[in-house]
């Protein structure tokens, strides 16, 4: 390790700490606003640097051997508190930051030893240049991909893989920072390069692994959405075919109706004619599609699945109070409603398979309150229906689209939950409605707070 006065040590400590704070901040969002984040990191840095300098003066030998590791452990604990990410995602990003810390620490030291005869200022300048280079590289090339990738890691990461990764990186960096290996030989440089390549490869493999898993899950959700749309189109085609057939029958019989009406008129049988016309109107109305709400997408989805549910002898109760425009794309509305309704129908049909005594029902509520969309669905289900990680197991839903519902809700900063209570399954969702509509344009069917 390079020596120097406590002032030189302070500069090194400050540069290294500033480097890890800068690099970690490029990859992770703070849970606080910008001003409070700067104040917190500033206060933490002042305390940590003061303690490091006191240790440097009191016990130089042990300080230069362990100060980098101790400072990083302290920073790791503080960074987890400051980060808005989950703890496992924060640990993953801290491992990458630790690797970059080793790069500019060892890079500065080795350049100073090999090319500048252990010049302290050469070490400091190289550290600054490497930190700036890595920061620019992350900002320009990697920042967006790392933050997008964070969603995959947060959902798919597990304790075992994080532990293995951290232990492997600590062993590799620990070997590189070994203070007993002071001779700058060609073999020593080969060892350093090899360890950097191995630990860097480990980071890359972890990145690619979770990226692959995340994309695969996205493909599964998209496939579920395609299948759901396919089933929805099939239901719509069935209803359309029934409507066409009903219209064909009415057109075929219209001449008979006209003949009967003419006969009633000729005989002057007005009462009988009125009764006949009432029956005719009733028959005509039965062939018309039910209008559930003004929103076309919601109306079509609910109409299709309500028809299917009633064909399966399932009692349906709908309480829909929304306007024509929701500022939510139809594809997202369909993803939530169709999946929830089809899961409810599937659960009822499973009950009918196992028990003919229970009466099956589906109760759907959709309301709009201010800038929130509220969806509630309760239905009959098997008493043994179980949840896993807050979601119903696939064997109780037919494996249809629960993840699509959750993903769509998260897209609008919404929350949803699932509950099974003694043979009744309940799905609840509240999500924000985008403010795409003009502020003075109020929807016709806005629901007042008292209505809920």
Tab-separated table of C-alpha atoms in Angstrom:
chain	number	residue	atom	x	y	z
A	1	UNK	CA	0.000	0.000	0.000
A	2	UNK	CA	1.150	3.559	-0.608
A	3	UNK	CA	1.920	5.700	2.421
A	4	UNK	CA	1.708	9.425	3.038
A	5	UNK	CA	0.524	11.941	5.588
A	6	UNK	CA	-2.922	11.946	7.107
A	7	UNK	CA	-3.891	14.726	4.677
A	8	UNK	CA	-3.001	12.534	1.695
A	9	UNK	CA	-4.896	9.654	3.312
A	10	UNK	CA	-7.910	11.927	3.767
A	11	UNK	CA	-7.856	12.841	0.061
A	12	UNK	CA	-7.694	9.169	-0.913
A	13	UNK	CA	-10.495	8.221	1.444
A	14	UNK	CA	-12.647	11.102	0.219
A	15	UNK	CA	-12.097	10.231	-3.451
A	16	UNK	CA	-12.859	6.540	-2.871
A	17	UNK	CA	-15.991	7.274	-0.843
A	18	UNK	CA	-17.196	9.863	-3.328
A	19	UNK	CA	-16.566	7.341	-6.090
A	20	UNK	CA	-18.717	4.590	-4.584
A	21	UNK	CA	-21.495	7.064	-3.721
A	22	UNK	CA	-21.476	8.407	-7.279
A	23	UNK	CA	-21.405	4.964	-8.904
A	24	UNK	CA	-24.118	3.534	-6.643
A	25	UNK	CA	-26.322	6.596	-7.188
A	26	UNK	CA	-26.064	6.063	-10.941
A	27	UNK	CA	-27.568	2.601	-10.556
A	28	UNK	CA	-30.060	3.079	-7.714
A	29	UNK	CA	-32.832	5.559	-6.939
A	30	UNK	CA	-32.838	7.194	-3.505
A	31	UNK	CA	-35.960	6.928	-1.357
A	32	UNK	CA	-35.639	10.640	-0.520
A	33	UNK	CA	-35.682	13.802	-2.631
A	34	UNK	CA	-32.474	15.194	-4.105
A	35	UNK	CA	-31.811	17.770	-1.366
A	36	UNK	CA	-32.305	15.363	1.526
A	37	UNK	CA	-30.229	12.710	-0.245
A	38	UNK	CA	-27.278	15.098	-0.609
A	39	UNK	CA	-27.516	16.140	3.056
A	40	UNK	CA	-27.653	12.501	4.239
A	41	UNK	CA	-24.711	11.372	2.124
A	42	UNK	CA	-22.753	14.498	3.121
A	43	UNK	CA	-23.255	13.901	6.841
A	44	UNK	CA	-22.434	10.207	6.505
A	45	UNK	CA	-19.250	10.983	4.552
A	46	UNK	CA	-18.061	13.558	7.105
A	47	UNK	CA	-18.435	11.119	10.008
A	48	UNK	CA	-16.892	8.160	8.154
A	49	UNK	CA	-13.918	10.155	6.841
A	50	UNK	CA	-13.207	11.588	10.283
A	51	UNK	CA	-13.156	8.129	11.856
A	52	UNK	CA	-10.974	6.749	9.039
A	53	UNK	CA	-8.397	9.536	9.524
A	54	UNK	CA	-8.321	8.980	13.294
A	55	UNK	CA	-7.723	5.277	12.697
A	56	UNK	CA	-4.982	6.113	10.142
A	57	UNK	CA	-3.126	8.213	12.716
A	58	UNK	CA	-3.613	5.772	15.592
A	59	UNK	CA	-2.801	2.485	13.795
A	60	UNK	CA	-1.375	3.037	10.318
A	61	UNK	CA	-0.528	-0.595	9.551
A	62	UNK	CA	-3.933	-2.086	10.333
A	63	UNK	CA	-5.697	0.894	8.790
A	64	UNK	CA	-4.105	0.566	5.349
A	65	UNK	CA	-4.801	-3.175	5.428
A	66	UNK	CA	-8.510	-2.995	6.242
A	67	UNK	CA	-9.814	0.538	5.840
A	68	UNK	CA	-11.169	0.041	2.282
A	69	UNK	CA	-13.195	-2.982	3.329
A	70	UNK	CA	-14.482	-1.440	6.593
A	71	UNK	CA	-15.490	1.791	4.868
A	72	UNK	CA	-17.352	-0.139	2.214
A	73	UNK	CA	-19.221	-2.247	4.784
A	74	UNK	CA	-20.355	0.954	6.509
A	75	UNK	CA	-21.359	2.429	3.166
A	76	UNK	CA	-23.220	-0.769	2.280
A	77	UNK	CA	-25.419	-0.565	5.395
A	78	UNK	CA	-26.110	3.135	4.843
A	79	UNK	CA	-26.772	2.684	1.113
A	80	UNK	CA	-29.357	-0.051	1.763
A	81	UNK	CA	-31.158	2.396	4.056
A	82	UNK	CA	-30.986	5.180	1.437
A	83	UNK	CA	-32.012	3.087	-1.575
A	84	UNK	CA	-35.633	2.739	-2.661
A	85	UNK	CA	-34.877	-0.780	-3.971
A	86	UNK	CA	-35.562	-3.978	-2.074
A	87	UNK	CA	-32.737	-5.307	0.069
A	88	UNK	CA	-31.756	-8.082	-2.371
A	89	UNK	CA	-31.687	-5.715	-5.325
A	90	UNK	CA	-29.629	-3.228	-3.304
A	91	UNK	CA	-27.145	-5.984	-2.412
A	92	UNK	CA	-26.820	-6.915	-6.074
A	93	UNK	CA	-26.041	-3.306	-7.029
A	94	UNK	CA	-23.666	-2.919	-4.089
A	95	UNK	CA	-21.753	-5.994	-5.266
A	96	UNK	CA	-21.295	-4.339	-8.651
A	97	UNK	CA	-20.224	-1.110	-6.902
A	98	UNK	CA	-17.711	-3.097	-4.820
A	99	UNK	CA	-16.265	-4.524	-8.002
A	100	UNK	CA	-15.905	-1.047	-9.525
A	101	UNK	CA	-14.335	0.151	-6.244
A	102	UNK	CA	-11.665	-2.520	-6.591
A	103	UNK	CA	-11.074	-1.446	-10.201
A	104	UNK	CA	-10.230	2.157	-9.404
A	105	UNK	CA	-8.395	1.336	-6.136
A	106	UNK	CA	-6.117	-1.288	-7.652
A	107	UNK	CA	-5.885	0.591	-10.945
A	108	UNK	CA	-4.577	3.696	-9.208
A	109	UNK	CA	-2.149	1.765	-7.026
A	110	UNK	CA	-0.715	-0.394	-9.816
A	111	UNK	CA	-0.279	2.498	-12.243
A	112	UNK	CA	1.476	4.494	-9.510
A	113	UNK	CA	3.769	1.595	-8.578
A	114	UNK	CA	4.638	0.471	-12.103
A	115	UNK	CA	4.927	3.750	-13.994
A	116	UNK	CA	5.479	6.534	-11.423
A	117	UNK	CA	7.645	4.972	-8.705
A	118	UNK	CA	4.847	4.904	-6.100
A	119	UNK	CA	3.958	8.550	-6.569
A	120	UNK	CA	0.967	9.394	-4.376
A	121	UNK	CA	-0.479	12.030	-6.704
A	122	UNK	CA	-0.322	9.664	-9.653
A	123	UNK	CA	-2.477	7.207	-7.642
A	124	UNK	CA	-4.978	9.964	-6.780
A	125	UNK	CA	-5.219	11.258	-10.357
A	126	UNK	CA	-5.691	7.763	-11.823
A	127	UNK	CA	-8.448	7.041	-9.290
A	128	UNK	CA	-10.282	10.220	-10.263
A	129	UNK	CA	-9.931	9.460	-13.987
A	130	UNK	CA	-11.184	5.884	-13.561
A	131	UNK	CA	-14.164	7.029	-11.474
A	132	UNK	CA	-15.099	9.637	-14.082
A	133	UNK	CA	-14.665	7.114	-16.910
A	134	UNK	CA	-16.884	4.513	-15.213
A	135	UNK	CA	-19.500	7.127	-14.310
A	136	UNK	CA	-19.687	8.365	-17.906
A	137	UNK	CA	-19.880	4.783	-19.203
A	138	UNK	CA	-22.755	3.935	-16.835
A	139	UNK	CA	-24.569	7.205	-17.575
A	140	UNK	CA	-24.300	6.896	-21.354
A	141	UNK	CA	-24.479	3.147	-21.958
A	142	UNK	CA	-25.688	1.158	-18.950
A	143	UNK	CA	-27.900	3.306	-16.692
A	144	UNK	CA	-31.209	2.653	-18.424
A	145	UNK	CA	-30.583	-1.061	-18.931
A	146	UNK	CA	-29.523	-1.509	-15.283
A	147	UNK	CA	-32.595	0.261	-13.944
A	148	UNK	CA	-34.916	-1.583	-16.334
A	149	UNK	CA	-33.199	-4.820	-15.408
A	150	UNK	CA	-33.866	-4.034	-11.730
A	151	UNK	CA	-37.514	-5.059	-12.095
A	152	UNK	CA	-36.476	-8.553	-13.180
A	153	UNK	CA	-33.923	-8.939	-10.385
A	154	UNK	CA	-36.337	-7.708	-7.726
A	155	UNK	CA	-38.930	-10.312	-8.669
A	156	UNK	CA	-36.686	-13.263	-9.509
A	157	UNK	CA	-33.640	-12.949	-7.233
A	158	UNK	CA	-33.278	-15.464	-4.407
A	159	UNK	CA	-31.209	-15.512	-1.226
A	160	UNK	CA	-28.984	-18.379	-2.306
A	161	UNK	CA	-27.806	-16.841	-5.576
A	162	UNK	CA	-27.194	-13.456	-3.924
A	163	UNK	CA	-25.167	-15.108	-1.149
A	164	UNK	CA	-23.056	-17.097	-3.626
A	165	UNK	CA	-22.435	-14.020	-5.745
A	166	UNK	CA	-21.398	-11.827	-2.795
A	167	UNK	CA	-19.121	-14.494	-1.312
A	168	UNK	CA	-17.428	-15.101	-4.680
A	169	UNK	CA	-16.861	-11.405	-5.279
A	170	UNK	CA	-15.533	-10.858	-1.743
A	171	UNK	CA	-13.050	-13.716	-2.168
A	172	UNK	CA	-11.886	-12.365	-5.495
A	173	UNK	CA	-11.546	-8.758	-4.333
A	174	UNK	CA	-10.023	-9.901	-1.035
A	175	UNK	CA	-7.261	-11.666	-2.944
A	176	UNK	CA	-6.662	-8.622	-5.119
A	177	UNK	CA	-6.434	-6.300	-2.087
A	178	UNK	CA	-4.156	-8.672	-0.151
A	179	UNK	CA	-1.554	-6.354	1.422
A	180	UNK	CA	1.013	-9.174	1.792
A	181	UNK	CA	1.476	-9.354	-1.988
A	182	UNK	CA	3.502	-6.170	-2.445
A	183	UNK	CA	5.893	-7.118	-5.228
A	184	UNK	CA	4.728	-5.789	-8.607
A	185	UNK	CA	5.856	-8.762	-10.700
A	186	UNK	CA	4.437	-9.936	-14.003
A	187	UNK	CA	2.831	-12.890	-12.240
A	188	UNK	CA	1.231	-10.547	-9.673
A	189	UNK	CA	-0.278	-8.495	-12.518
A	190	UNK	CA	-1.489	-11.697	-14.164
A	191	UNK	CA	-3.211	-12.699	-10.897
A	192	UNK	CA	-4.895	-9.312	-10.591
A	193	UNK	CA	-6.136	-9.336	-14.188
A	194	UNK	CA	-7.375	-12.912	-13.854
A	195	UNK	CA	-9.333	-12.116	-10.702
A	196	UNK	CA	-10.850	-9.008	-12.241
A	197	UNK	CA	-11.918	-11.025	-15.294
A	198	UNK	CA	-13.426	-13.798	-13.153
A	199	UNK	CA	-15.342	-11.484	-10.836
A	200	UNK	CA	-16.458	-9.352	-13.793
A	201	UNK	CA	-17.624	-12.473	-15.607
A	202	UNK	CA	-19.605	-13.492	-12.533
A	203	UNK	CA	-21.373	-10.130	-12.547
A	204	UNK	CA	-22.091	-10.431	-16.260
A	205	UNK	CA	-23.451	-13.973	-15.894
A	206	UNK	CA	-25.748	-12.908	-13.063
A	207	UNK	CA	-26.961	-9.990	-15.161
A	208	UNK	CA	-27.610	-12.159	-18.209
A	209	UNK	CA	-29.221	-14.909	-16.123
A	210	UNK	CA	-31.808	-12.694	-14.469
A	211	UNK	CA	-32.344	-10.738	-17.672
A	212	UNK	CA	-33.145	-14.013	-19.451
A	213	UNK	CA	-35.525	-15.106	-16.674
A	214	UNK	CA	-37.232	-11.717	-16.667
A	215	UNK	CA	-37.717	-11.698	-20.422
A	216	UNK	CA	-39.007	-15.258	-20.323
A	217	UNK	CA	-41.609	-14.223	-17.737
A	218	UNK	CA	-42.584	-11.292	-19.967
A	219	UNK	CA	-43.029	-13.681	-22.900
A	220	UNK	CA	-45.223	-15.908	-20.708
A	221	UNK	CA	-47.411	-12.925	-19.789
A	222	UNK	CA	-47.661	-11.876	-23.425
A	223	UNK	CA	-48.587	-15.423	-24.396
A	224	UNK	CA	-51.278	-15.463	-21.715
A	225	UNK	CA	-52.615	-12.177	-23.055
A	226	UNK	CA	-52.701	-13.564	-26.599
A	227	UNK	CA	-54.523	-16.694	-25.415
A	228	UNK	CA	-56.969	-14.598	-23.434
A	229	UNK	CA	-57.654	-12.392	-26.476
A	230	UNK	CA	-58.156	-15.526	-28.558
A	231	UNK	CA	-60.710	-16.868	-26.079
A	232	UNK	CA	-62.427	-13.494	-25.950
A	233	UNK	CA	-62.728	-13.426	-29.728
A	234	UNK	CA	-64.159	-16.940	-29.669
A	235	UNK	CA	-66.792	-15.866	-27.128
A	236	UNK	CA	-67.657	-12.820	-29.254
A	237	UNK	CA	-67.980	-15.004	-32.348
A	238	UNK	CA	-70.341	-17.325	-30.489
A	239	UNK	CA	-72.536	-14.388	-29.455
A	240	UNK	CA	-72.413	-12.957	-32.972
A	241	UNK	CA	-73.433	-16.297	-34.475
A	242	UNK	CA	-76.340	-16.539	-32.027
A	243	UNK	CA	-77.426	-12.976	-32.887
A	244	UNK	CA	-77.219	-13.665	-36.624
A	245	UNK	CA	-79.228	-16.865	-36.239
A	246	UNK	CA	-81.822	-15.062	-34.120
A	247	UNK	CA	-82.101	-12.270	-36.703
A	248	UNK	CA	-82.446	-14.823	-39.491
A	249	UNK	CA	-85.321	-16.485	-37.648
A	250	UNK	CA	-87.036	-13.152	-37.076
A	251	UNK	CA	-86.730	-12.179	-40.746
A	252	UNK	CA	-88.035	-15.609	-41.791
A	253	UNK	CA	-91.069	-15.269	-39.537
A	254	UNK	CA	-91.849	-11.627	-40.231
A	255	UNK	CA	-94.164	-12.394	-43.141
A	256	UNK	CA	-96.129	-14.753	-40.897
A	257	UNK	CA	-96.382	-12.032	-38.258
A	258	UNK	CA	-97.597	-9.571	-40.881
A	259	UNK	CA	-100.248	-12.022	-42.028
A	260	UNK	CA	-101.466	-12.520	-38.449
A	261	UNK	CA	-101.575	-8.743	-37.848
A	262	UNK	CA	-103.579	-8.215	-41.065
A	263	UNK	CA	-106.039	-10.921	-40.012
A	264	UNK	CA	-106.549	-9.332	-36.571
A	265	UNK	CA	-107.181	-5.959	-38.272
A	266	UNK	CA	-109.710	-7.438	-40.715
A	267	UNK	CA	-111.640	-9.059	-37.863
A	268	UNK	CA	-111.421	-5.929	-35.670
A	269	UNK	CA	-109.841	-7.899	-32.788
A	270	UNK	CA	-107.902	-5.008	-31.213
A	271	UNK	CA	-107.283	-6.560	-27.773
A	272	UNK	CA	-105.899	-9.728	-29.317
A	273	UNK	CA	-103.739	-7.621	-31.652
A	274	UNK	CA	-102.241	-5.631	-28.752
A	275	UNK	CA	-101.449	-8.838	-26.852
A	276	UNK	CA	-99.806	-10.312	-29.928
A	277	UNK	CA	-97.674	-7.157	-30.423
A	278	UNK	CA	-96.525	-7.252	-26.776
A	279	UNK	CA	-95.366	-10.845	-27.164
A	280	UNK	CA	-93.643	-9.929	-30.409
A	281	UNK	CA	-91.768	-7.040	-28.711
A	282	UNK	CA	-90.741	-9.315	-25.864
A	283	UNK	CA	-89.347	-11.894	-28.284
A	284	UNK	CA	-87.477	-9.184	-30.187
A	285	UNK	CA	-85.917	-7.743	-27.017
A	286	UNK	CA	-84.582	-11.148	-26.008
A	287	UNK	CA	-82.499	-11.219	-29.165
A	288	UNK	CA	-80.855	-7.857	-28.431
A	289	UNK	CA	-77.437	-7.625	-26.763
A	290	UNK	CA	-77.483	-6.468	-23.136
A	291	UNK	CA	-76.043	-2.971	-22.533
A	292	UNK	CA	-74.042	-3.109	-19.304
A	293	UNK	CA	-72.199	0.231	-19.356
A	294	UNK	CA	-71.234	3.082	-21.668
A	295	UNK	CA	-67.588	2.060	-21.970
A	296	UNK	CA	-67.354	-0.049	-25.124
A	297	UNK	CA	-64.379	-2.203	-24.089
A	298	UNK	CA	-65.753	-2.952	-20.628
A	299	UNK	CA	-69.251	-3.574	-22.006
A	300	UNK	CA	-68.000	-6.051	-24.607
A	301	UNK	CA	-65.837	-8.018	-22.177
A	302	UNK	CA	-68.510	-8.227	-19.491
A	303	UNK	CA	-71.221	-9.105	-22.029
A	304	UNK	CA	-69.194	-11.959	-23.488
A	305	UNK	CA	-68.293	-13.573	-20.158
A	306	UNK	CA	-71.673	-12.897	-18.549
A	307	UNK	CA	-73.293	-14.818	-21.394
A	308	UNK	CA	-70.848	-17.696	-20.891
A	309	UNK	CA	-71.408	-17.714	-17.116
A	310	UNK	CA	-75.186	-17.821	-17.467
A	311	UNK	CA	-74.909	-20.629	-19.994
A	312	UNK	CA	-73.049	-22.542	-17.265
A	313	UNK	CA	-75.952	-21.893	-14.838
A	314	UNK	CA	-73.890	-19.434	-12.797
A	315	UNK	CA	-75.745	-16.520	-11.197
A	316	UNK	CA	-74.181	-13.185	-12.184
A	317	UNK	CA	-74.631	-9.834	-10.484
A	318	UNK	CA	-73.029	-6.759	-12.083
A	319	UNK	CA	-72.620	-3.347	-10.443
A	320	UNK	CA	-70.881	-1.189	-13.056
A	321	UNK	CA	-70.649	2.585	-12.659
A	322	UNK	CA	-68.054	4.039	-15.010
A	323	UNK	CA	-68.103	6.592	-17.788
A	324	UNK	CA	-67.396	6.220	-21.466
A	325	UNK	CA	-63.765	7.411	-21.282
A	326	UNK	CA	-61.364	6.133	-18.640
A	327	UNK	CA	-58.032	7.256	-20.142
A	328	UNK	CA	-56.869	3.658	-19.659
A	329	UNK	CA	-55.978	1.759	-22.846
A	330	UNK	CA	-58.554	-0.872	-23.775
A	331	UNK	CA	-55.861	-3.564	-23.935
A	332	UNK	CA	-55.136	-3.060	-20.214
A	333	UNK	CA	-58.809	-3.038	-19.249
A	334	UNK	CA	-59.326	-6.258	-21.173
A	335	UNK	CA	-56.259	-7.849	-19.564
A	336	UNK	CA	-57.666	-7.270	-16.074
A	337	UNK	CA	-61.388	-7.856	-16.578
A	338	UNK	CA	-61.205	-10.834	-18.938
A	339	UNK	CA	-58.646	-12.649	-16.784
A	340	UNK	CA	-60.554	-11.972	-13.555
A	341	UNK	CA	-63.911	-12.972	-15.050
A	342	UNK	CA	-62.573	-16.119	-16.710
A	343	UNK	CA	-60.848	-17.170	-13.491
A	344	UNK	CA	-64.155	-16.687	-11.648
A	345	UNK	CA	-66.017	-18.804	-14.218
A	346	UNK	CA	-63.335	-21.498	-14.045
A	347	UNK	CA	-63.575	-21.585	-10.222
A	348	UNK	CA	-67.372	-21.955	-10.375
A	349	UNK	CA	-67.159	-24.741	-12.940
A	350	UNK	CA	-64.652	-26.569	-10.719
A	351	UNK	CA	-67.129	-26.336	-7.849
A	352	UNK	CA	-69.865	-27.809	-10.055
A	353	UNK	CA	-67.583	-30.728	-10.962
A	354	UNK	CA	-66.966	-31.600	-7.331
A	355	UNK	CA	-70.345	-30.691	-5.833
A	356	UNK	CA	-73.809	-30.291	-7.365
A	357	UNK	CA	-75.330	-28.914	-4.163
A	358	UNK	CA	-73.598	-25.546	-3.952
A	359	UNK	CA	-75.083	-22.598	-5.828
A	360	UNK	CA	-72.445	-20.767	-7.848
A	361	UNK	CA	-72.367	-17.002	-8.243
A	362	UNK	CA	-70.166	-14.192	-9.549
A	363	UNK	CA	-70.444	-10.632	-8.261
A	364	UNK	CA	-68.560	-7.964	-10.250
A	365	UNK	CA	-68.207	-4.320	-9.150
A	366	UNK	CA	-66.427	-1.640	-11.191
A	367	UNK	CA	-66.515	1.971	-10.036
A	368	UNK	CA	-64.599	5.171	-10.575
A	369	UNK	CA	-63.847	7.444	-7.635
A	370	UNK	CA	-61.955	10.621	-8.472
A	371	UNK	CA	-58.787	9.427	-10.245
A	372	UNK	CA	-59.026	5.827	-9.013
A	373	UNK	CA	-60.528	2.779	-10.694
A	374	UNK	CA	-61.937	0.235	-8.247
A	375	UNK	CA	-62.573	-3.362	-9.312
A	376	UNK	CA	-64.055	-6.021	-7.060
A	377	UNK	CA	-64.955	-9.584	-7.964
A	378	UNK	CA	-66.220	-12.309	-5.649
A	379	UNK	CA	-67.201	-15.792	-6.735
A	380	UNK	CA	-67.846	-19.288	-5.528
A	381	UNK	CA	-64.714	-21.424	-5.307
A	382	UNK	CA	-63.546	-24.699	-3.848
A	383	UNK	CA	-63.154	-24.568	-0.085
A	384	UNK	CA	-59.594	-25.905	-0.364
A	385	UNK	CA	-58.461	-23.034	-2.631
A	386	UNK	CA	-54.994	-21.943	-1.484
A	387	UNK	CA	-52.825	-18.877	-2.011
A	388	UNK	CA	-49.096	-18.785	-2.605
A	389	UNK	CA	-47.194	-15.504	-2.147
A	390	UNK	CA	-50.506	-13.698	-1.963
A	391	UNK	CA	-51.799	-15.141	-5.258
A	392	UNK	CA	-54.019	-18.145	-6.031
A	393	UNK	CA	-52.232	-21.290	-7.142
A	394	UNK	CA	-52.563	-22.128	-10.829
A	395	UNK	CA	-54.518	-25.321	-10.182
A	396	UNK	CA	-57.343	-23.189	-8.740
A	397	UNK	CA	-57.389	-20.611	-11.565
A	398	UNK	CA	-56.662	-22.742	-14.597
A	399	UNK	CA	-53.277	-20.992	-14.891
A	400	UNK	CA	-54.925	-17.998	-16.521
A	401	UNK	CA	-53.429	-14.554	-16.232
A	402	UNK	CA	-53.105	-13.700	-12.523
A	403	UNK	CA	-49.620	-12.394	-13.271
A	404	UNK	CA	-51.072	-10.295	-16.120
A	405	UNK	CA	-53.538	-8.710	-13.691
A	406	UNK	CA	-50.774	-7.902	-11.207
A	407	UNK	CA	-48.449	-6.555	-13.895
A	408	UNK	CA	-51.134	-4.318	-15.384
A	409	UNK	CA	-52.071	-2.983	-11.940
A	410	UNK	CA	-48.428	-2.140	-11.195
A	411	UNK	CA	-48.246	-0.272	-14.499
A	412	UNK	CA	-50.728	2.249	-13.063
A	413	UNK	CA	-49.256	2.275	-9.526
A	414	UNK	CA	-52.142	0.122	-8.395
A	415	UNK	CA	-52.532	-2.535	-5.735
A	416	UNK	CA	-54.461	-5.769	-5.832
A	417	UNK	CA	-55.054	-8.603	-3.426
A	418	UNK	CA	-56.628	-12.042	-3.463
A	419	UNK	CA	-58.437	-13.797	-0.642
A	420	UNK	CA	-60.123	-17.159	-0.208
A	421	UNK	CA	-62.673	-17.271	2.604
A	422	UNK	CA	-64.554	-20.534	3.195
A	423	UNK	CA	-65.503	-21.211	-0.400
A	424	UNK	CA	-65.735	-17.596	-1.601
A	425	UNK	CA	-62.858	-16.123	-3.580
A	426	UNK	CA	-62.401	-12.337	-3.522
A	427	UNK	CA	-60.288	-10.243	-5.896
A	428	UNK	CA	-59.839	-6.509	-5.221
A	429	UNK	CA	-57.934	-3.926	-7.234
A	430	UNK	CA	-57.420	-0.173	-6.946
A	431	UNK	CA	-55.308	1.645	-9.519
A	432	UNK	CA	-54.696	5.195	-10.692
A	433	UNK	CA	-56.380	6.559	-13.796
A	434	UNK	CA	-53.928	8.528	-15.988
A	435	UNK	CA	-54.682	12.242	-16.154
A	436	UNK	CA	-54.838	12.328	-19.958
A	437	UNK	CA	-58.281	13.875	-19.929
A	438	UNK	CA	-58.711	17.638	-19.588
A	439	UNK	CA	-59.137	18.724	-15.930
A	440	UNK	CA	-62.472	20.367	-16.655
A	441	UNK	CA	-63.806	17.343	-18.542
A	442	UNK	CA	-65.722	15.313	-15.981
A	443	UNK	CA	-66.973	11.884	-16.921
A	444	UNK	CA	-70.706	11.330	-16.844
A	445	UNK	CA	-70.610	8.450	-14.425
A	446	UNK	CA	-68.084	9.646	-11.861
A	447	UNK	CA	-69.021	7.959	-8.605
A	448	UNK	CA	-69.127	10.158	-5.488
A	449	UNK	CA	-67.257	9.026	-2.382
A	450	UNK	CA	-70.527	8.369	-0.569
A	451	UNK	CA	-71.503	5.764	-3.150
A	452	UNK	CA	-68.682	3.514	-1.996
